[in-house]
GROMACS .gro file of C-alpha atoms in nm:
model
  280
    1MET     CA    1   0.018   0.044  -0.027
    2THR     CA    2   0.097   0.340  -0.092
    3THR     CA    3   0.083   0.543   0.182
    4ARG     CA    4  -0.112   0.942   0.165
    5PRO     CA    5   0.157   1.150   0.233
    6THR     CA    6   0.209   1.370   0.620
    7PHE     CA    7   0.223   1.665   0.463
    8ARG     CA    8   0.087   1.856   0.118
    9GLU     CA    9   0.383   1.900  -0.161
   10GLY     CA   10   0.471   2.274  -0.108
   11ALA     CA   11   0.543   2.245   0.288
   12PRO     CA   12   0.803   2.000   0.311
   13GLU     CA   13   0.983   2.105   0.534
   14LEU     CA   14   0.765   2.054   0.819
   15LEU     CA   15   0.907   1.735   0.698
   16HIS     CA   16   1.245   1.803   0.963
   17ARG     CA   17   1.201   2.177   1.086
   18PRO     CA   18   1.167   2.052   1.466
   19THR     CA   19   0.901   2.160   1.658
   20SER     CA   20   0.807   2.302   1.910
   21ALA     CA   21   0.622   1.978   1.979
   22ASN     CA   22   0.960   1.815   2.062
   23LYS     CA   23   1.083   2.134   2.235
   24GLN     CA   24   0.817   2.121   2.550
   25ARG     CA   25   0.741   1.813   2.611
   26ASP     CA   26   0.689   1.613   3.041
   27LEU     CA   27   0.793   1.274   3.107
   28TYR     CA   28   0.443   1.201   3.018
   29GLY     CA   29   0.485   1.287   2.619
   30VAL     CA   30   0.215   1.591   2.656
   31HIS     CA   31   0.318   1.833   2.430
   32ARG     CA   32   0.207   2.249   2.378
   33ILE     CA   33   0.169   2.317   2.043
   34SER     CA   34   0.016   2.669   1.989
   35GLN     CA   35  -0.286   2.684   1.863
   36LYS     CA   36  -0.122   2.833   1.490
   37ARG     CA   37   0.061   2.549   1.506
   38LEU     CA   38  -0.254   2.319   1.525
   39LEU     CA   39  -0.491   2.490   1.243
   40SER     CA   40  -0.151   2.438   1.000
   41LEU     CA   41  -0.107   2.056   1.093
   42ALA     CA   42  -0.483   2.045   1.069
   43ARG     CA   43  -0.445   2.152   0.687
   44GLN     CA   44  -0.172   1.978   0.631
   45ILE     CA   45  -0.255   1.617   0.827
   46ALA     CA   46  -0.383   1.322   0.555
   47GLU     CA   47  -0.787   1.175   0.606
   48HIS     CA   48  -0.608   0.846   0.632
   49GLU     CA   49  -0.388   0.969   0.949
   50LYS     CA   50  -0.674   1.124   1.155
   51THR     CA   51  -0.851   0.782   1.109
   52VAL     CA   52  -0.569   0.663   1.306
   53LEU     CA   53  -0.593   0.922   1.530
   54CYS     CA   54  -0.913   0.894   1.618
   55SER     CA   55  -0.919   0.536   1.701
   56VAL     CA   56  -0.597   0.655   1.948
   57LYS     CA   57  -0.884   0.849   2.121
   58GLN     CA   58  -1.149   0.594   2.111
   59CYS     CA   59  -0.947   0.308   2.330
   60ARG     CA   60  -0.722   0.557   2.489
   61PHE     CA   61  -0.479   0.332   2.371
   62LEU     CA   62  -0.307   0.086   2.066
   63THR     CA   63  -0.025  -0.105   1.972
   64THR     CA   64   0.136  -0.056   1.679
   65GLY     CA   65   0.044  -0.385   1.542
   66GLN     CA   66  -0.395  -0.349   1.672
   67ILE     CA   67  -0.296   0.003   1.480
   68GLN     CA   68  -0.201  -0.237   1.223
   69ARG     CA   69  -0.406  -0.466   1.216
   70LEU     CA   70  -0.698  -0.217   1.168
   71HIS     CA   71  -0.565   0.036   0.918
   72PHE     CA   72  -0.258  -0.111   0.775
   73THR     CA   73  -0.419  -0.440   0.583
   74ASP     CA   74  -0.382  -0.369   0.197
   75SER     CA   75   0.036  -0.495   0.209
   76ASN     CA   76   0.142  -0.852   0.039
   77THR     CA   77   0.305  -0.925   0.344
   78GLN     CA   78   0.247  -0.864   0.749
   79SER     CA   79   0.608  -0.746   0.741
   80ALA     CA   80   0.545  -0.492   0.513
   81ARG     CA   81   0.217  -0.358   0.691
   82ILE     CA   82   0.400  -0.312   0.984
   83ARG     CA   83   0.668  -0.125   0.804
   84ALA     CA   84   0.407   0.152   0.666
   85ALA     CA   85   0.199   0.117   0.980
   86ASN     CA   86   0.537   0.266   1.203
   87ARG     CA   87   0.639   0.541   0.913
   88MET     CA   88   0.291   0.732   1.006
   89LEU     CA   89   0.254   0.701   1.379
   90SER     CA   90   0.704   0.788   1.340
   91ARG     CA   91   0.549   1.064   1.192
   92LEU     CA   92   0.273   1.209   1.390
   93ARG     CA   93   0.458   1.111   1.694
   94ASP     CA   94   0.756   1.406   1.540
   95ALA     CA   95   0.421   1.606   1.444
   96GLY     CA   96   0.368   1.636   1.851
   97LEU     CA   97   0.017   1.492   1.834
   98LEU     CA   98   0.114   1.123   1.892
   99THR     CA   99   0.323   0.903   2.200
  100CYS     CA  100   0.523   0.656   2.246
  101LEU     CA  101   0.439   0.568   2.615
  102PRO     CA  102   0.838   0.446   2.739
  103ARG     CA  103   0.884   0.011   2.779
  104ARG     CA  104   0.860  -0.133   3.070
  105ILE     CA  105   1.110  -0.505   3.053
  106GLY     CA  106   0.914  -0.751   3.174
  107GLY     CA  107   0.520  -0.608   3.175
  108VAL     CA  108   0.312  -0.499   2.980
  109ARG     CA  109   0.520  -0.198   2.751
  110ALA     CA  110   0.763  -0.496   2.698
  111GLY     CA  111   0.858  -0.623   2.339
  112SER     CA  112   0.891  -0.526   2.011
  113SER     CA  113   0.644  -0.520   1.850
  114ALA     CA  114   0.433  -0.391   2.114
  115ALA     CA  115   0.496  -0.050   2.165
  116ILE     CA  116   0.186   0.156   2.297
  117TRP     CA  117   0.057   0.488   2.124
  118LYS     CA  118  -0.212   0.715   2.324
  119LEU     CA  119  -0.219   1.102   2.216
  120THR     CA  120  -0.094   1.407   2.387
  121THR     CA  121  -0.301   1.665   2.440
  122ALA     CA  122  -0.135   1.873   2.163
  123GLY     CA  123  -0.312   1.577   1.954
  124HIS     CA  124  -0.694   1.520   2.120
  125LYS     CA  125  -0.708   1.902   2.117
  126PHE     CA  126  -0.582   1.853   1.736
  127LEU     CA  127  -0.835   1.607   1.708
  128CYS     CA  128  -1.087   1.889   1.800
  129LEU     CA  129  -0.958   2.142   1.578
  130SER     CA  130  -1.031   1.895   1.347
  131LEU     CA  131  -1.347   1.712   1.494
  132PRO     CA  132  -1.544   1.858   1.676
  133GLN     CA  133  -1.708   1.596   1.784
  134TYR     CA  134  -1.438   1.517   2.004
  135CYS     CA  135  -1.298   1.712   2.238
  136PRO     CA  136  -0.974   1.865   2.446
  137ARG     CA  137  -0.828   1.558   2.728
  138ARG     CA  138  -0.586   1.618   2.903
  139SER     CA  139  -0.261   1.307   2.854
  140TYR     CA  140  -0.215   1.115   3.116
  141ASP     CA  141   0.073   0.767   3.238
  142PRO     CA  142  -0.134   0.505   3.317
  143THR     CA  143  -0.108   0.256   3.587
  144THR     CA  144  -0.009  -0.069   3.440
  145ASN     CA  145  -0.363  -0.253   3.569
  146PHE     CA  146  -0.552   0.030   3.350
  147LEU     CA  147  -0.341  -0.033   3.064
  148ARG     CA  148  -0.375  -0.426   3.028
  149HIS     CA  149  -0.764  -0.357   3.013
  150SER     CA  150  -0.762  -0.058   2.819
  151LEU     CA  151  -0.539  -0.290   2.585
  152ALA     CA  152  -0.751  -0.504   2.657
  153VAL     CA  153  -1.072  -0.393   2.524
  154ALA     CA  154  -0.859  -0.216   2.263
  155GLU     CA  155  -0.797  -0.536   2.189
  156LEU     CA  156  -1.217  -0.664   2.158
  157TYR     CA  157  -1.256  -0.371   1.976
  158VAL     CA  158  -0.991  -0.437   1.699
  159ARG     CA  159  -1.137  -0.794   1.647
  160LEU     CA  160  -1.515  -0.648   1.643
  161LYS     CA  161  -1.367  -0.427   1.369
  162THR     CA  162  -1.245  -0.703   1.137
  163ASP     CA  163  -1.359  -1.035   1.176
  164LYS     CA  164  -1.453  -1.062   0.873
  165THR     CA  165  -1.795  -1.292   0.944
  166LEU     CA  166  -2.011  -0.977   1.047
  167THR     CA  167  -2.123  -0.573   1.000
  168LEU     CA  168  -2.046  -0.427   1.358
  169GLN     CA  169  -2.294  -0.163   1.323
  170GLU     CA  170  -2.238   0.039   1.659
  171ILE     CA  171  -1.989   0.064   1.887
  172GLN     CA  172  -1.983   0.267   2.264
  173PHE     CA  173  -1.636   0.234   2.456
  174GLU     CA  174  -1.657   0.388   2.823
  175PRO     CA  175  -1.808   0.613   2.950
  176ASP     CA  176  -2.102   0.661   2.599
  177CYS     CA  177  -2.153   0.260   2.723
  178TRP     CA  178  -2.221   0.365   3.064
  179ARG     CA  179  -2.639   0.266   3.163
  180ASP     CA  180  -2.749   0.377   3.533
  181LYS     CA  181  -2.600   0.185   3.807
  182LEU     CA  182  -2.341   0.013   3.485
  183LYS     CA  183  -2.079   0.064   3.376
  184PRO     CA  184  -1.927  -0.197   3.085
  185ASP     CA  185  -1.650  -0.179   2.935
  186LEU     CA  186  -1.809  -0.219   2.574
  187TYR     CA  187  -2.168  -0.197   2.384
  188ALA     CA  188  -2.162  -0.318   2.102
  189VAL     CA  189  -2.397  -0.431   1.812
  190THR     CA  190  -2.329  -0.647   1.527
  191ILE     CA  191  -2.497  -0.801   1.206
  192SER     CA  192  -2.428  -1.142   1.040
  193ASN     CA  193  -2.627  -1.378   0.864
  194LYS     CA  194  -2.926  -1.119   0.896
  195TYR     CA  195  -2.921  -1.044   1.232
  196ALA     CA  196  -2.828  -0.811   1.472
  197TYR     CA  197  -2.662  -0.926   1.838
  198HIS     CA  198  -2.652  -0.691   2.102
  199TRP     CA  199  -2.367  -0.710   2.315
  200PHE     CA  200  -2.274  -0.607   2.635
  201PHE     CA  201  -1.858  -0.669   2.760
  202GLU     CA  202  -1.732  -0.747   3.123
  203ILE     CA  203  -1.381  -0.776   3.062
  204ASP     CA  204  -1.241  -0.960   3.339
  205ARG     CA  205  -0.818  -1.056   3.390
  206ASP     CA  206  -0.909  -1.256   3.747
  207THR     CA  207  -0.782  -0.960   3.966
  208GLU     CA  208  -1.145  -0.924   4.141
  209ALA     CA  209  -1.359  -1.207   4.374
  210PRO     CA  210  -1.641  -1.398   4.279
  211VAL     CA  211  -1.889  -1.178   4.477
  212ARG     CA  212  -1.798  -0.908   4.334
  213ILE     CA  213  -1.884  -1.026   3.953
  214ILE     CA  214  -2.201  -1.156   4.145
  215SER     CA  215  -2.312  -0.798   4.309
  216LYS     CA  216  -2.253  -0.681   3.900
  217CYS     CA  217  -2.479  -0.930   3.811
  218ARG     CA  218  -2.735  -0.795   3.978
  219ARG     CA  219  -2.711  -0.504   3.879
  220TYR     CA  220  -2.741  -0.589   3.530
  221ALA     CA  221  -3.063  -0.829   3.653
  222ASP     CA  222  -3.195  -0.532   3.767
  223TYR     CA  223  -3.194  -0.313   3.464
  224TYR     CA  224  -3.272  -0.574   3.320
  225ARG     CA  225  -3.637  -0.535   3.529
  226SER     CA  226  -3.662  -0.179   3.444
  227GLY     CA  227  -3.753  -0.260   3.067
  228ALA     CA  228  -3.481   0.087   2.964
  229GLU     CA  229  -3.270  -0.097   2.749
  230GLN     CA  230  -3.560  -0.291   2.603
  231LYS     CA  231  -3.825   0.056   2.640
  232LEU     CA  232  -3.436   0.246   2.404
  233ARG     CA  233  -3.364  -0.066   2.168
  234GLY     CA  234  -3.636  -0.306   2.197
  235VAL     CA  235  -3.347  -0.606   2.279
  236PHE     CA  236  -3.244  -0.657   2.607
  237PRO     CA  237  -2.786  -0.741   2.553
  238LEU     CA  238  -2.620  -1.023   2.595
  239VAL     CA  239  -2.434  -1.003   2.883
  240VAL     CA  240  -2.029  -1.158   2.773
  241TRP     CA  241  -1.777  -1.179   3.054
  242LEU     CA  242  -1.469  -1.218   2.942
  243VAL     CA  243  -1.172  -1.480   3.091
  244PRO     CA  244  -0.881  -1.507   3.084
  245ASP     CA  245  -0.862  -1.908   3.159
  246GLU     CA  246  -1.077  -2.243   3.224
  247LYS     CA  247  -1.030  -2.167   3.561
  248ARG     CA  248  -1.153  -1.884   3.568
  249LYS     CA  249  -1.462  -1.975   3.322
  250THR     CA  250  -1.590  -2.303   3.537
  251SER     CA  251  -1.562  -2.054   3.832
  252LEU     CA  252  -1.823  -1.756   3.683
  253GLU     CA  253  -2.020  -2.018   3.538
  254GLN     CA  254  -2.113  -2.167   3.889
  255HIS     CA  255  -2.159  -1.903   4.059
  256ILE     CA  256  -2.374  -1.736   3.875
  257LYS     CA  257  -2.544  -2.027   3.804
  258SER     CA  258  -2.607  -2.090   4.188
  259GLU     CA  259  -2.703  -1.717   4.257
  260MET     CA  260  -2.851  -1.599   4.012
  261GLY     CA  261  -3.160  -1.776   3.936
  262GLY     CA  262  -3.309  -1.746   3.629
  263PHE     CA  263  -3.171  -1.481   3.497
  264GLY     CA  264  -2.791  -1.629   3.412
  265LYS     CA  265  -2.922  -1.640   3.065
  266LEU     CA  266  -2.891  -1.277   3.016
  267PHE     CA  267  -2.563  -1.402   3.131
  268ASN     CA  268  -2.233  -1.597   2.945
  269VAL     CA  269  -1.830  -1.617   3.024
  270ARG     CA  270  -1.615  -1.702   2.739
  271ILE     CA  271  -1.251  -1.781   2.736
  272PHE     CA  272  -1.054  -1.409   2.577
  273ASP     CA  273  -0.738  -1.580   2.472
  274GLU     CA  274  -0.977  -1.865   2.226
  275GLN     CA  275  -1.162  -1.770   1.900
  276LEU     CA  276  -1.429  -1.586   1.971
  277ASN     CA  277  -1.792  -1.625   1.875
  278PHE     CA  278  -1.985  -1.300   1.786
  279THR     CA  279  -2.301  -1.467   1.662
  280ALA     CA  280  -2.416  -1.642   1.973
   0.00000   0.00000   0.00000
């Protein structure tokens, strides 16, 4: 795939000139770019690059591999696709709109193919200028647990978006997916074989006691009884708990069966690392 140039022809100096963003940054990747510079970038950044920035904005954090799977699929080889993604990400970083989180050996940020990207404060402001529906948000350095959770949600989104057996009709990230007294990690509507499937997804990393999971399940049951979602959507979504392994899956299934009674039909427990089926 031929990647569109980052900047319009006629302004090549912007590709090489050190920007004020590169000079004014703190340890957390907070870039400070003037309003004039942001307006200039808004005219120069290609649409494909804006799409990448929007994906990072939606997910909060994305790895290079996830960005490649979402936006760089035309090249013949995986290595070529990764190189194309890296070239664009480097340009957006040099423009002060993206930053790569520091690597931590042995942690979630380790690995040469798992660079993690987020918008800088300037990146948020840029999207707000270019796409008014986006509101600026300050960049910050996440905790390891929050980062792991966010990347798991991002991975779920990437799988839904790239699954060739379905069409992703609607996606809601936090906080847009929240309901009254409910805070699912993701809400989605998928189309497969002419049927629409509605989903509430909960990422479970085996860090909470089953009693807390059941407490959340009871809140879903209360929301189901309220009829609010059915009135809004016509159906109540299947609540899917995505767990790390078979042991956790068995444990949650047993607790849901013993504690939730007839409301157990609202829930499904699946192993996240398996090939997920989004049609049942």
